[in-house]
Amino acid sequence: MTNIYSSDEPGPGAQGLADAPTGARGGRLGAKDVVFFVVAAAAPLGFAVGSTPLAIGRGGIGTAGMFLVVGAFLAIFAVGYTAMTRFVPNAGALFSYIAAGLGRPLGLGTAFVAVLAYAIAATGAIGPFAVFASQAMASMTGVQTSWEPWAFGALAAMGILGVLNVELNIRVLGIIMLVEVAVLLVLSTGIVAAGGAEGLSLQPFRPDTIAGGEIGVVLLVVFAAFAGFEATALFREDVRDPVATVRKATFASIGLIALFQAIVTWAIVQGFGSTAVAVANEKPTEMFTMAASQYVGAGFAEVITLLVVGSWFASILAFHNATARYLYALGRDRAINPVFARKSKASGSAWVASLSHTAFSAIVLLFCARQGLDPYLDLFVVGSVPVAVSIPAMELLTALSILAFFWRDSRGVSLWEGKVAPAISVISLAVVVFYVLSNIPMFTGREGAINWILPSINLVVLAVGISRALWMRRNRPAEYQLIGHWGEKQRPD
């Protein structure tokens, strides 16, 4: 294989890995399988019920149209991303591309930020899980319970399943996704069939409505719906035709998420009419079940409540496993303490990495419980700010790296793939990051230093990662050369 990382910074002239033989040729997965995994991991029901009301309440009904706008942005981004995938065929995803295009130090720094994002996402998801589990208990039995027992129960289950190396495979996730999609389509159909609260309107899709709300807040939430679409590249070694399958799966995942969430969001707005924003602000966790009771039936509302609990737990487990996996990979390549690379002989799990994240989550939950913080508005909403900022920021750095990578050597890709689409992505994502940062106070509902402290956590972690890479370059050059190759099957543990 040609090594595109053969010097300190990636240089021109090297032919890529597009034609290199890999184990991918022997894979059995098709584009449909990969799409199922990506869309299911995005937890369509959990996101719609738990996050969409935030965007509607704080940003306006133009949220529905914004899903289509962001989908278009990311489709352009995916042009360069899938072209780059042919030349960086390993499991590092975004930060491997950054290492290839902008250098290993920034690549490792971004990897640190990504791990933080996964860790916070898993911990934060425990908040809505606990809220919806408590609501489900009250709905089915009439017994009122606090959020703490559910939260710590989820924490224990997460930790145990993580150590046992239990993951939801593509088949299980596919079934879950189909059920979630079916439920949301039934609800949307019920609302449309009834004509909504005040008649059906396409106003949420009008450009002036989309641009007239709090754009930064809506972008902050909407981008989260697409988080993980880049995981299509991680299946390169498991699919029948790596280049074609990854390309098809990436565009299909973006398109399906954009269209589906746009339709569901439009339908829920129609269900409440002119009161949609008020309801989303006053009862965000009950908005969808209220609509289900009114337009389909009380029994269906209970079904949604139960399925949402399962959807959020699947999200918790997926992000926890992702956190442990990347901590293991970084530890194995000595980018962090190698203790994180220790595996259980019984289960094969990265048990140190898994328990470390479980301990982190336990500390956060104990702090929230002792301070009397709200599991949804504080733990999930406010706590997710670093993640919501890092997602478009990492995509911006990736777009820059793709542009830099092909600027030095086009490697045979078209002008559109290698330069024009990445350049458009850089400009678009820079605007997105600006709007997101400008509207954080509106999203958190807080004033003061917390609105700059939370996003700044990403910068601190980025600086730590860059410093670590520079230290490795001076003191451990051989290990430094591995940065950007995390997860490659060609390299033995």
XYZ file of C-alpha atoms in Angstrom:
493
model
C 0.000 0.000 0.000
C 1.077 3.543 -0.716
C 1.436 5.468 2.535
C -0.011 8.969 2.179
C 1.396 9.776 5.619
C 4.984 9.062 4.635
C 6.232 12.503 5.757
C 5.470 14.765 8.671
C 2.808 16.532 6.658
C 0.996 14.879 3.746
C 2.628 15.819 0.471
C 1.802 15.810 -3.211
C 2.658 13.272 -5.811
C 1.614 10.085 -4.067
C -0.999 7.981 -5.744
C -3.825 7.159 -3.351
C -5.201 3.952 -2.014
C -8.232 3.802 -4.261
C -7.026 0.763 -6.101
C -5.247 -0.943 -3.273
C -6.554 -4.377 -2.407
C -8.190 -4.626 0.986
C -10.329 -7.008 2.882
C -13.315 -4.972 1.811
C -13.657 -6.911 -1.393
C -14.642 -9.948 0.580
C -17.322 -8.147 2.561
C -20.961 -9.082 2.349
C -22.719 -5.840 3.281
C -24.481 -3.745 0.682
C -25.412 -0.069 0.656
C -28.820 -0.871 2.150
C -27.256 -2.553 5.181
C -24.969 0.402 5.840
C -27.827 2.897 5.459
C -29.891 0.888 7.945
C -27.089 1.107 10.499
C -26.451 4.828 10.056
C -30.103 5.901 10.108
C -30.962 3.572 12.982
C -27.987 4.789 15.035
C -29.338 8.329 14.545
C -32.385 7.198 16.604
C -35.078 8.850 14.430
C -37.834 8.494 17.036
C -35.689 9.476 19.994
C -34.345 12.499 18.146
C -37.753 13.623 16.890
C -39.424 13.374 20.298
C -36.467 14.540 22.385
C -34.737 17.154 20.245
C -37.048 18.519 17.547
C -39.239 20.404 20.070
C -36.101 22.256 21.218
C -35.489 23.556 17.715
C -39.145 24.480 17.193
C -39.471 26.182 20.575
C -36.242 28.125 20.466
C -35.843 28.558 16.711
C -39.275 28.526 15.116
C -41.350 26.417 12.730
C -38.784 26.880 9.960
C -37.019 23.911 11.549
C -38.823 21.645 9.077
C -37.335 23.451 6.104
C -33.926 23.662 7.749
C -33.614 19.868 7.613
C -33.733 20.117 3.829
C -31.230 23.000 3.763
C -28.739 21.167 5.987
C -29.276 17.997 3.976
C -28.305 19.920 0.831
C -25.206 21.364 2.550
C -24.093 17.925 3.702
C -24.750 16.379 0.294
C -22.264 18.857 -1.187
C -19.856 18.065 1.657
C -20.282 14.356 0.904
C -19.023 14.863 -2.661
C -15.511 15.604 -1.436
C -15.867 13.266 1.553
C -16.629 10.204 -0.558
C -13.863 11.147 -2.992
C -11.430 11.337 -0.064
C -12.637 7.981 1.234
C -10.986 6.292 -1.740
C -7.567 7.503 -0.573
C -7.849 7.202 3.226
C -9.432 3.787 3.712
C -9.292 3.358 7.464
C -11.616 3.657 10.436
C -10.517 7.062 11.646
C -13.288 8.839 9.689
C -13.252 12.625 9.966
C -10.051 13.019 11.959
C -8.088 10.634 9.735
C -8.988 12.892 6.827
C -7.893 15.927 8.812
C -4.576 14.223 9.577
C -4.124 13.486 5.876
C -5.045 16.950 4.672
C -3.937 19.315 7.439
C -1.358 17.304 9.358
C -1.182 14.807 12.190
C -1.206 17.313 15.105
C -4.561 18.776 14.089
C -5.787 15.273 13.296
C -5.002 14.009 16.785
C -6.463 17.150 18.336
C -9.691 16.548 16.442
C -9.673 12.916 17.537
C -9.596 14.077 21.162
C -12.536 16.390 20.481
C -14.443 13.558 18.799
C -13.940 11.262 21.792
C -15.179 14.023 24.094
C -18.227 14.469 21.858
C -19.078 10.754 21.965
C -18.590 10.642 25.735
C -20.790 13.678 26.383
C -23.424 12.469 23.919
C -23.744 9.127 25.717
C -23.873 10.735 29.155
C -26.274 13.462 28.075
C -28.644 10.931 26.488
C -29.193 9.417 29.929
C -31.167 12.574 30.820
C -33.990 12.229 28.274
C -33.960 8.453 28.775
C -34.687 8.973 32.471
C -37.393 11.560 31.761
C -39.209 9.414 29.200
C -38.846 6.278 31.331
C -40.422 8.120 34.266
C -43.246 9.310 32.011
C -43.798 5.782 30.710
C -44.056 4.441 34.252
C -46.586 7.103 35.186
C -48.593 6.522 32.003
C -48.807 2.741 32.404
C -49.093 2.344 36.179
C -49.964 5.756 37.561
C -46.887 5.596 39.782
C -44.804 8.760 39.828
C -41.062 8.219 40.015
C -38.115 10.592 40.069
C -35.564 10.591 37.284
C -32.595 9.505 39.403
C -33.379 5.746 39.690
C -33.894 5.500 35.934
C -30.725 7.439 35.208
C -28.522 5.344 37.457
C -30.210 2.169 36.217
C -29.314 3.154 32.650
C -25.778 3.949 33.810
C -25.414 0.487 35.353
C -26.815 -1.223 32.256
C -24.511 0.815 30.025
C -21.474 -0.124 32.085
C -22.321 -3.824 32.269
C -23.158 -4.160 28.583
C -20.035 -2.205 27.688
C -17.784 -4.537 29.651
C -19.601 -7.571 28.231
C -18.985 -6.146 24.746
C -22.686 -6.185 23.858
C -23.566 -4.102 20.816
C -26.706 -3.807 18.733
C -25.856 -5.276 15.344
C -27.084 -4.036 11.992
C -30.026 -6.459 11.851
C -31.363 -5.437 15.276
C -30.804 -1.747 14.573
C -32.581 -2.134 11.243
C -35.659 -3.619 12.887
C -35.668 -0.876 15.532
C -35.366 1.773 12.830
C -38.269 0.368 10.814
C -40.505 0.367 13.888
C -39.505 3.920 14.797
C -40.091 5.160 11.259
C -43.450 3.381 11.069
C -44.624 4.969 14.317
C -43.669 8.464 13.223
C -45.279 7.973 9.815
C -48.513 6.805 11.440
C -48.535 9.908 13.627
C -47.746 12.194 10.684
C -50.444 10.551 8.567
C -52.986 10.975 11.359
C -52.219 14.675 11.639
C -52.369 15.227 7.880
C -55.596 13.215 7.500
C -57.250 15.393 10.161
C -56.064 18.568 8.458
C -53.923 19.578 11.410
C -55.079 22.041 14.035
C -55.790 24.933 11.667
C -55.497 23.454 8.192
C -52.350 22.321 6.409
C -49.729 24.879 5.412
C -46.344 24.765 3.710
C -45.174 27.879 5.549
C -42.439 25.957 7.477
C -40.709 25.342 4.134
C -40.793 28.939 2.918
C -37.328 30.573 2.690
C -38.449 33.620 4.688
C -39.729 31.362 7.485
C -36.507 29.338 7.579
C -34.361 32.477 7.620
C -36.709 34.386 9.906
C -36.197 32.255 13.012
C -33.198 31.865 15.269
C -31.056 30.221 12.600
C -28.160 29.358 14.887
C -30.362 27.501 17.353
C -32.099 25.535 14.622
C -28.788 24.664 12.967
C -27.387 23.554 16.307
C -30.172 20.997 16.740
C -30.648 19.993 13.104
C -26.972 19.175 12.524
C -27.199 16.754 15.441
C -29.802 14.748 13.507
C -27.153 13.940 10.895
C -24.421 13.098 13.415
C -22.807 9.831 12.419
C -23.598 9.886 8.700
C -19.827 9.816 8.102
C -19.790 6.350 9.697
C -20.538 4.938 6.243
C -16.793 5.061 5.581
C -16.135 2.872 8.624
C -17.755 -0.073 6.814
C -15.265 0.058 3.940
C -13.719 -3.283 4.853
C -17.086 -4.988 5.312
C -18.848 -4.161 2.061
C -18.809 -5.799 -1.357
C -17.663 -2.762 -3.353
C -15.974 -0.203 -1.055
C -15.949 2.854 -3.319
C -19.431 2.491 -4.828
C -21.126 1.250 -1.653
C -19.742 3.950 0.624
C -20.744 6.605 -1.880
C -24.296 5.307 -2.286
C -24.770 4.762 1.442
C -23.499 8.237 2.358
C -25.809 10.111 0.008
C -28.752 7.824 0.783
C -28.300 8.301 4.548
C -28.180 12.094 4.233
C -31.204 12.148 1.932
C -33.329 9.848 4.070
C -32.586 11.672 7.313
C -33.262 15.078 5.724
C -36.559 14.091 4.074
C -37.893 12.042 6.957
C -37.141 14.540 9.722
C -38.445 17.411 7.561
C -41.768 15.626 7.016
C -42.163 14.617 10.656
C -41.289 18.121 11.895
C -43.699 19.710 9.414
C -46.451 17.332 10.538
C -45.978 18.042 14.256
C -46.100 21.790 13.552
C -49.379 21.262 11.664
C -50.698 19.314 14.619
C -50.479 22.351 16.883
C -50.826 25.159 14.357
C -50.143 28.627 15.705
C -49.474 27.216 19.207
C -46.643 24.935 18.072
C -43.824 27.164 19.309
C -45.522 27.763 22.673
C -46.164 24.041 23.232
C -42.583 23.181 22.241
C -41.271 25.623 24.842
C -43.687 24.718 27.632
C -43.910 20.937 27.203
C -41.026 19.811 24.985
C -40.913 16.220 26.256
C -44.688 15.793 25.869
C -45.238 17.453 22.487
C -45.298 14.284 20.408
C -47.342 12.206 22.830
C -49.898 15.019 23.106
C -50.241 15.000 19.329
C -50.446 11.194 19.284
C -53.283 11.197 21.836
C -55.231 13.793 19.882
C -54.763 12.512 16.337
C -54.289 8.735 16.724
C -55.304 7.677 20.220
C -54.187 7.409 23.841
C -52.945 3.846 23.328
C -50.735 4.951 20.482
C -49.301 7.711 22.673
C -48.257 5.050 25.186
C -46.610 3.037 22.416
C -44.582 6.082 21.430
C -43.572 6.690 25.042
C -42.293 3.127 25.399
C -40.481 3.100 22.077
C -38.823 6.442 22.834
C -37.353 4.958 26.011
C -35.870 2.099 24.000
C -34.625 4.461 21.302
C -32.771 6.619 23.807
C -31.180 3.591 25.480
C -29.988 2.325 22.097
C -28.439 5.758 21.580
C -26.754 5.633 24.992
C -25.266 2.219 24.260
C -24.148 3.173 20.737
C -22.330 6.316 21.884
C -20.814 4.505 24.872
C -19.439 1.748 22.649
C -18.107 4.347 20.211
C -16.371 6.171 23.068
C -14.783 2.967 24.350
C -13.754 1.913 20.828
C -11.903 5.136 20.106
C -10.285 5.286 23.538
C -9.058 1.754 22.885
C -7.724 2.663 19.432
C -5.928 5.745 20.736
C -4.491 3.763 23.625
C -3.364 0.956 21.343
C -1.448 3.420 19.169
C 0.001 5.144 22.255
C -1.692 8.457 21.495
C -2.999 8.214 25.069
C -2.035 5.959 27.976
C -1.877 2.353 26.689
C -3.901 1.189 29.691
C -6.986 2.118 27.661
C -6.062 -0.623 25.178
C -6.458 -3.415 27.704
C -9.031 -5.995 26.641
C -11.023 -8.501 28.623
C -9.969 -12.093 27.960
C -13.526 -13.269 28.514
C -15.497 -10.832 26.359
C -12.852 -9.120 24.258
C -14.148 -5.727 25.360
C -11.953 -2.703 25.944
C -12.911 -2.842 29.583
C -10.681 -0.043 30.859
C -12.000 2.350 28.223
C -15.579 1.265 28.916
C -15.304 1.610 32.682
C -13.554 4.971 32.340
C -16.495 6.408 30.449
C -18.931 4.807 32.902
C -17.071 6.473 35.768
C -17.188 9.812 33.940
C -20.952 9.455 33.482
C -21.417 8.496 37.133
C -19.630 11.645 38.291
C -21.776 13.808 36.009
C -25.028 12.167 37.178
C -24.074 12.469 40.850
C -23.298 16.152 40.337
C -26.650 16.746 38.629
C -28.543 14.887 41.353
C -26.804 16.691 44.230
C -27.286 20.104 42.598
C -30.943 19.452 41.802
C -30.387 19.984 38.074
C -33.012 19.099 35.512
C -32.122 15.904 33.576
C -33.536 17.260 30.316
C -32.937 21.010 30.316
C -29.614 20.906 32.182
C -27.975 17.520 31.622
C -29.162 17.055 28.044
C -29.766 20.523 26.590
C -27.097 22.629 28.299
C -24.689 19.712 28.584
C -24.877 18.991 24.863
C -23.513 22.403 23.815
C -19.903 21.173 23.369
C -21.169 18.359 21.137
C -23.505 20.589 19.128
C -20.631 22.984 18.425
C -18.014 20.325 17.699
C -20.072 18.496 15.052
C -20.170 21.298 12.430
C -16.703 22.469 13.521
C -15.171 19.046 12.842
C -16.991 18.900 9.513
C -15.562 22.330 8.681
C -12.022 21.124 9.421
C -12.684 18.016 7.351
C -13.858 20.112 4.398
C -10.682 22.198 4.704
C -8.551 19.064 4.813
C -10.255 17.612 1.734
C -9.647 20.861 -0.151
C -5.989 20.921 0.942
C -5.521 17.225 0.144
C -6.724 17.526 -3.457
C -5.255 20.996 -3.959
C -1.739 19.545 -3.642
C -2.527 16.621 -5.949
C -5.881 16.078 -7.659
C -5.149 12.310 -7.766
C -7.387 11.981 -10.805
C -10.628 13.191 -9.205
C -12.767 15.781 -10.962
C -12.571 19.516 -10.308
C -16.048 19.367 -8.746
C -15.130 16.570 -6.353
C -11.679 17.758 -5.363
C -11.979 21.538 -5.244
C -15.360 23.131 -5.981
C -17.569 21.044 -3.686
C -15.056 21.151 -0.780
C -14.677 24.941 -1.203
C -18.459 25.424 -1.090
C -18.549 23.201 1.996
C -15.863 25.251 3.736
C -17.789 28.488 3.194
C -21.145 26.983 4.160
C -19.871 25.257 7.289
C -17.971 28.364 8.400
C -21.252 30.281 8.257
C -22.984 27.500 10.186
C -20.347 27.533 12.950
C -20.630 31.323 13.198
C -24.415 31.193 13.587
C -24.241 28.349 16.083
C -21.747 30.159 18.302
C -23.751 33.388 18.077
C -26.966 31.746 19.227
C -25.841 29.535 22.091
C -27.547 31.729 24.758
C -30.868 31.284 22.954
C -30.352 27.511 22.891
C -29.324 27.093 26.522
C -31.764 29.652 27.880
C -28.958 30.843 30.154
C -26.997 34.056 30.469
C -23.413 34.666 31.419
C -20.105 32.855 31.183
C -21.550 29.363 30.713
C -22.348 30.216 27.100
C -18.673 30.645 26.226
C -17.203 28.212 28.747
C -19.041 25.202 27.302
C -17.953 25.709 23.663
C -14.427 26.536 24.836
C -14.078 23.031 26.257
C -13.583 21.890 22.669
C -10.693 24.308 22.189
C -9.005 23.130 25.379
C -9.290 19.485 24.358
C -8.116 20.323 20.823
C -5.046 22.055 22.245
C -4.289 19.049 24.459
C -4.478 16.731 21.458
C -2.248 18.943 19.324
C 0.286 19.240 22.160
C 0.280 15.482 22.579
C 0.957 15.002 18.855
C 3.843 17.481 18.904
C 5.318 15.710 21.934
C 5.022 12.362 20.143
C 6.719 13.790 17.050
C 9.745 14.766 19.173
C 9.891 11.791 21.494
C 8.099 8.880 19.790
C 8.399 9.386 16.027
C 7.438 5.810 15.154
C 4.188 6.049 17.100
C 3.604 9.541 15.735
C 3.547 8.027 12.225
C 0.495 5.951 13.231
C -1.698 8.997 13.787
C -4.530 8.865 11.290
C -4.463 5.076 10.934
C -6.709 4.217 13.899
C -8.687 1.041 13.451
C -6.966 -0.261 10.340
C -7.252 -4.015 10.094
C -3.902 -4.160 8.373
C -2.209 -3.274 11.635
C -2.356 -6.068 14.253
C -3.201 -5.326 17.859
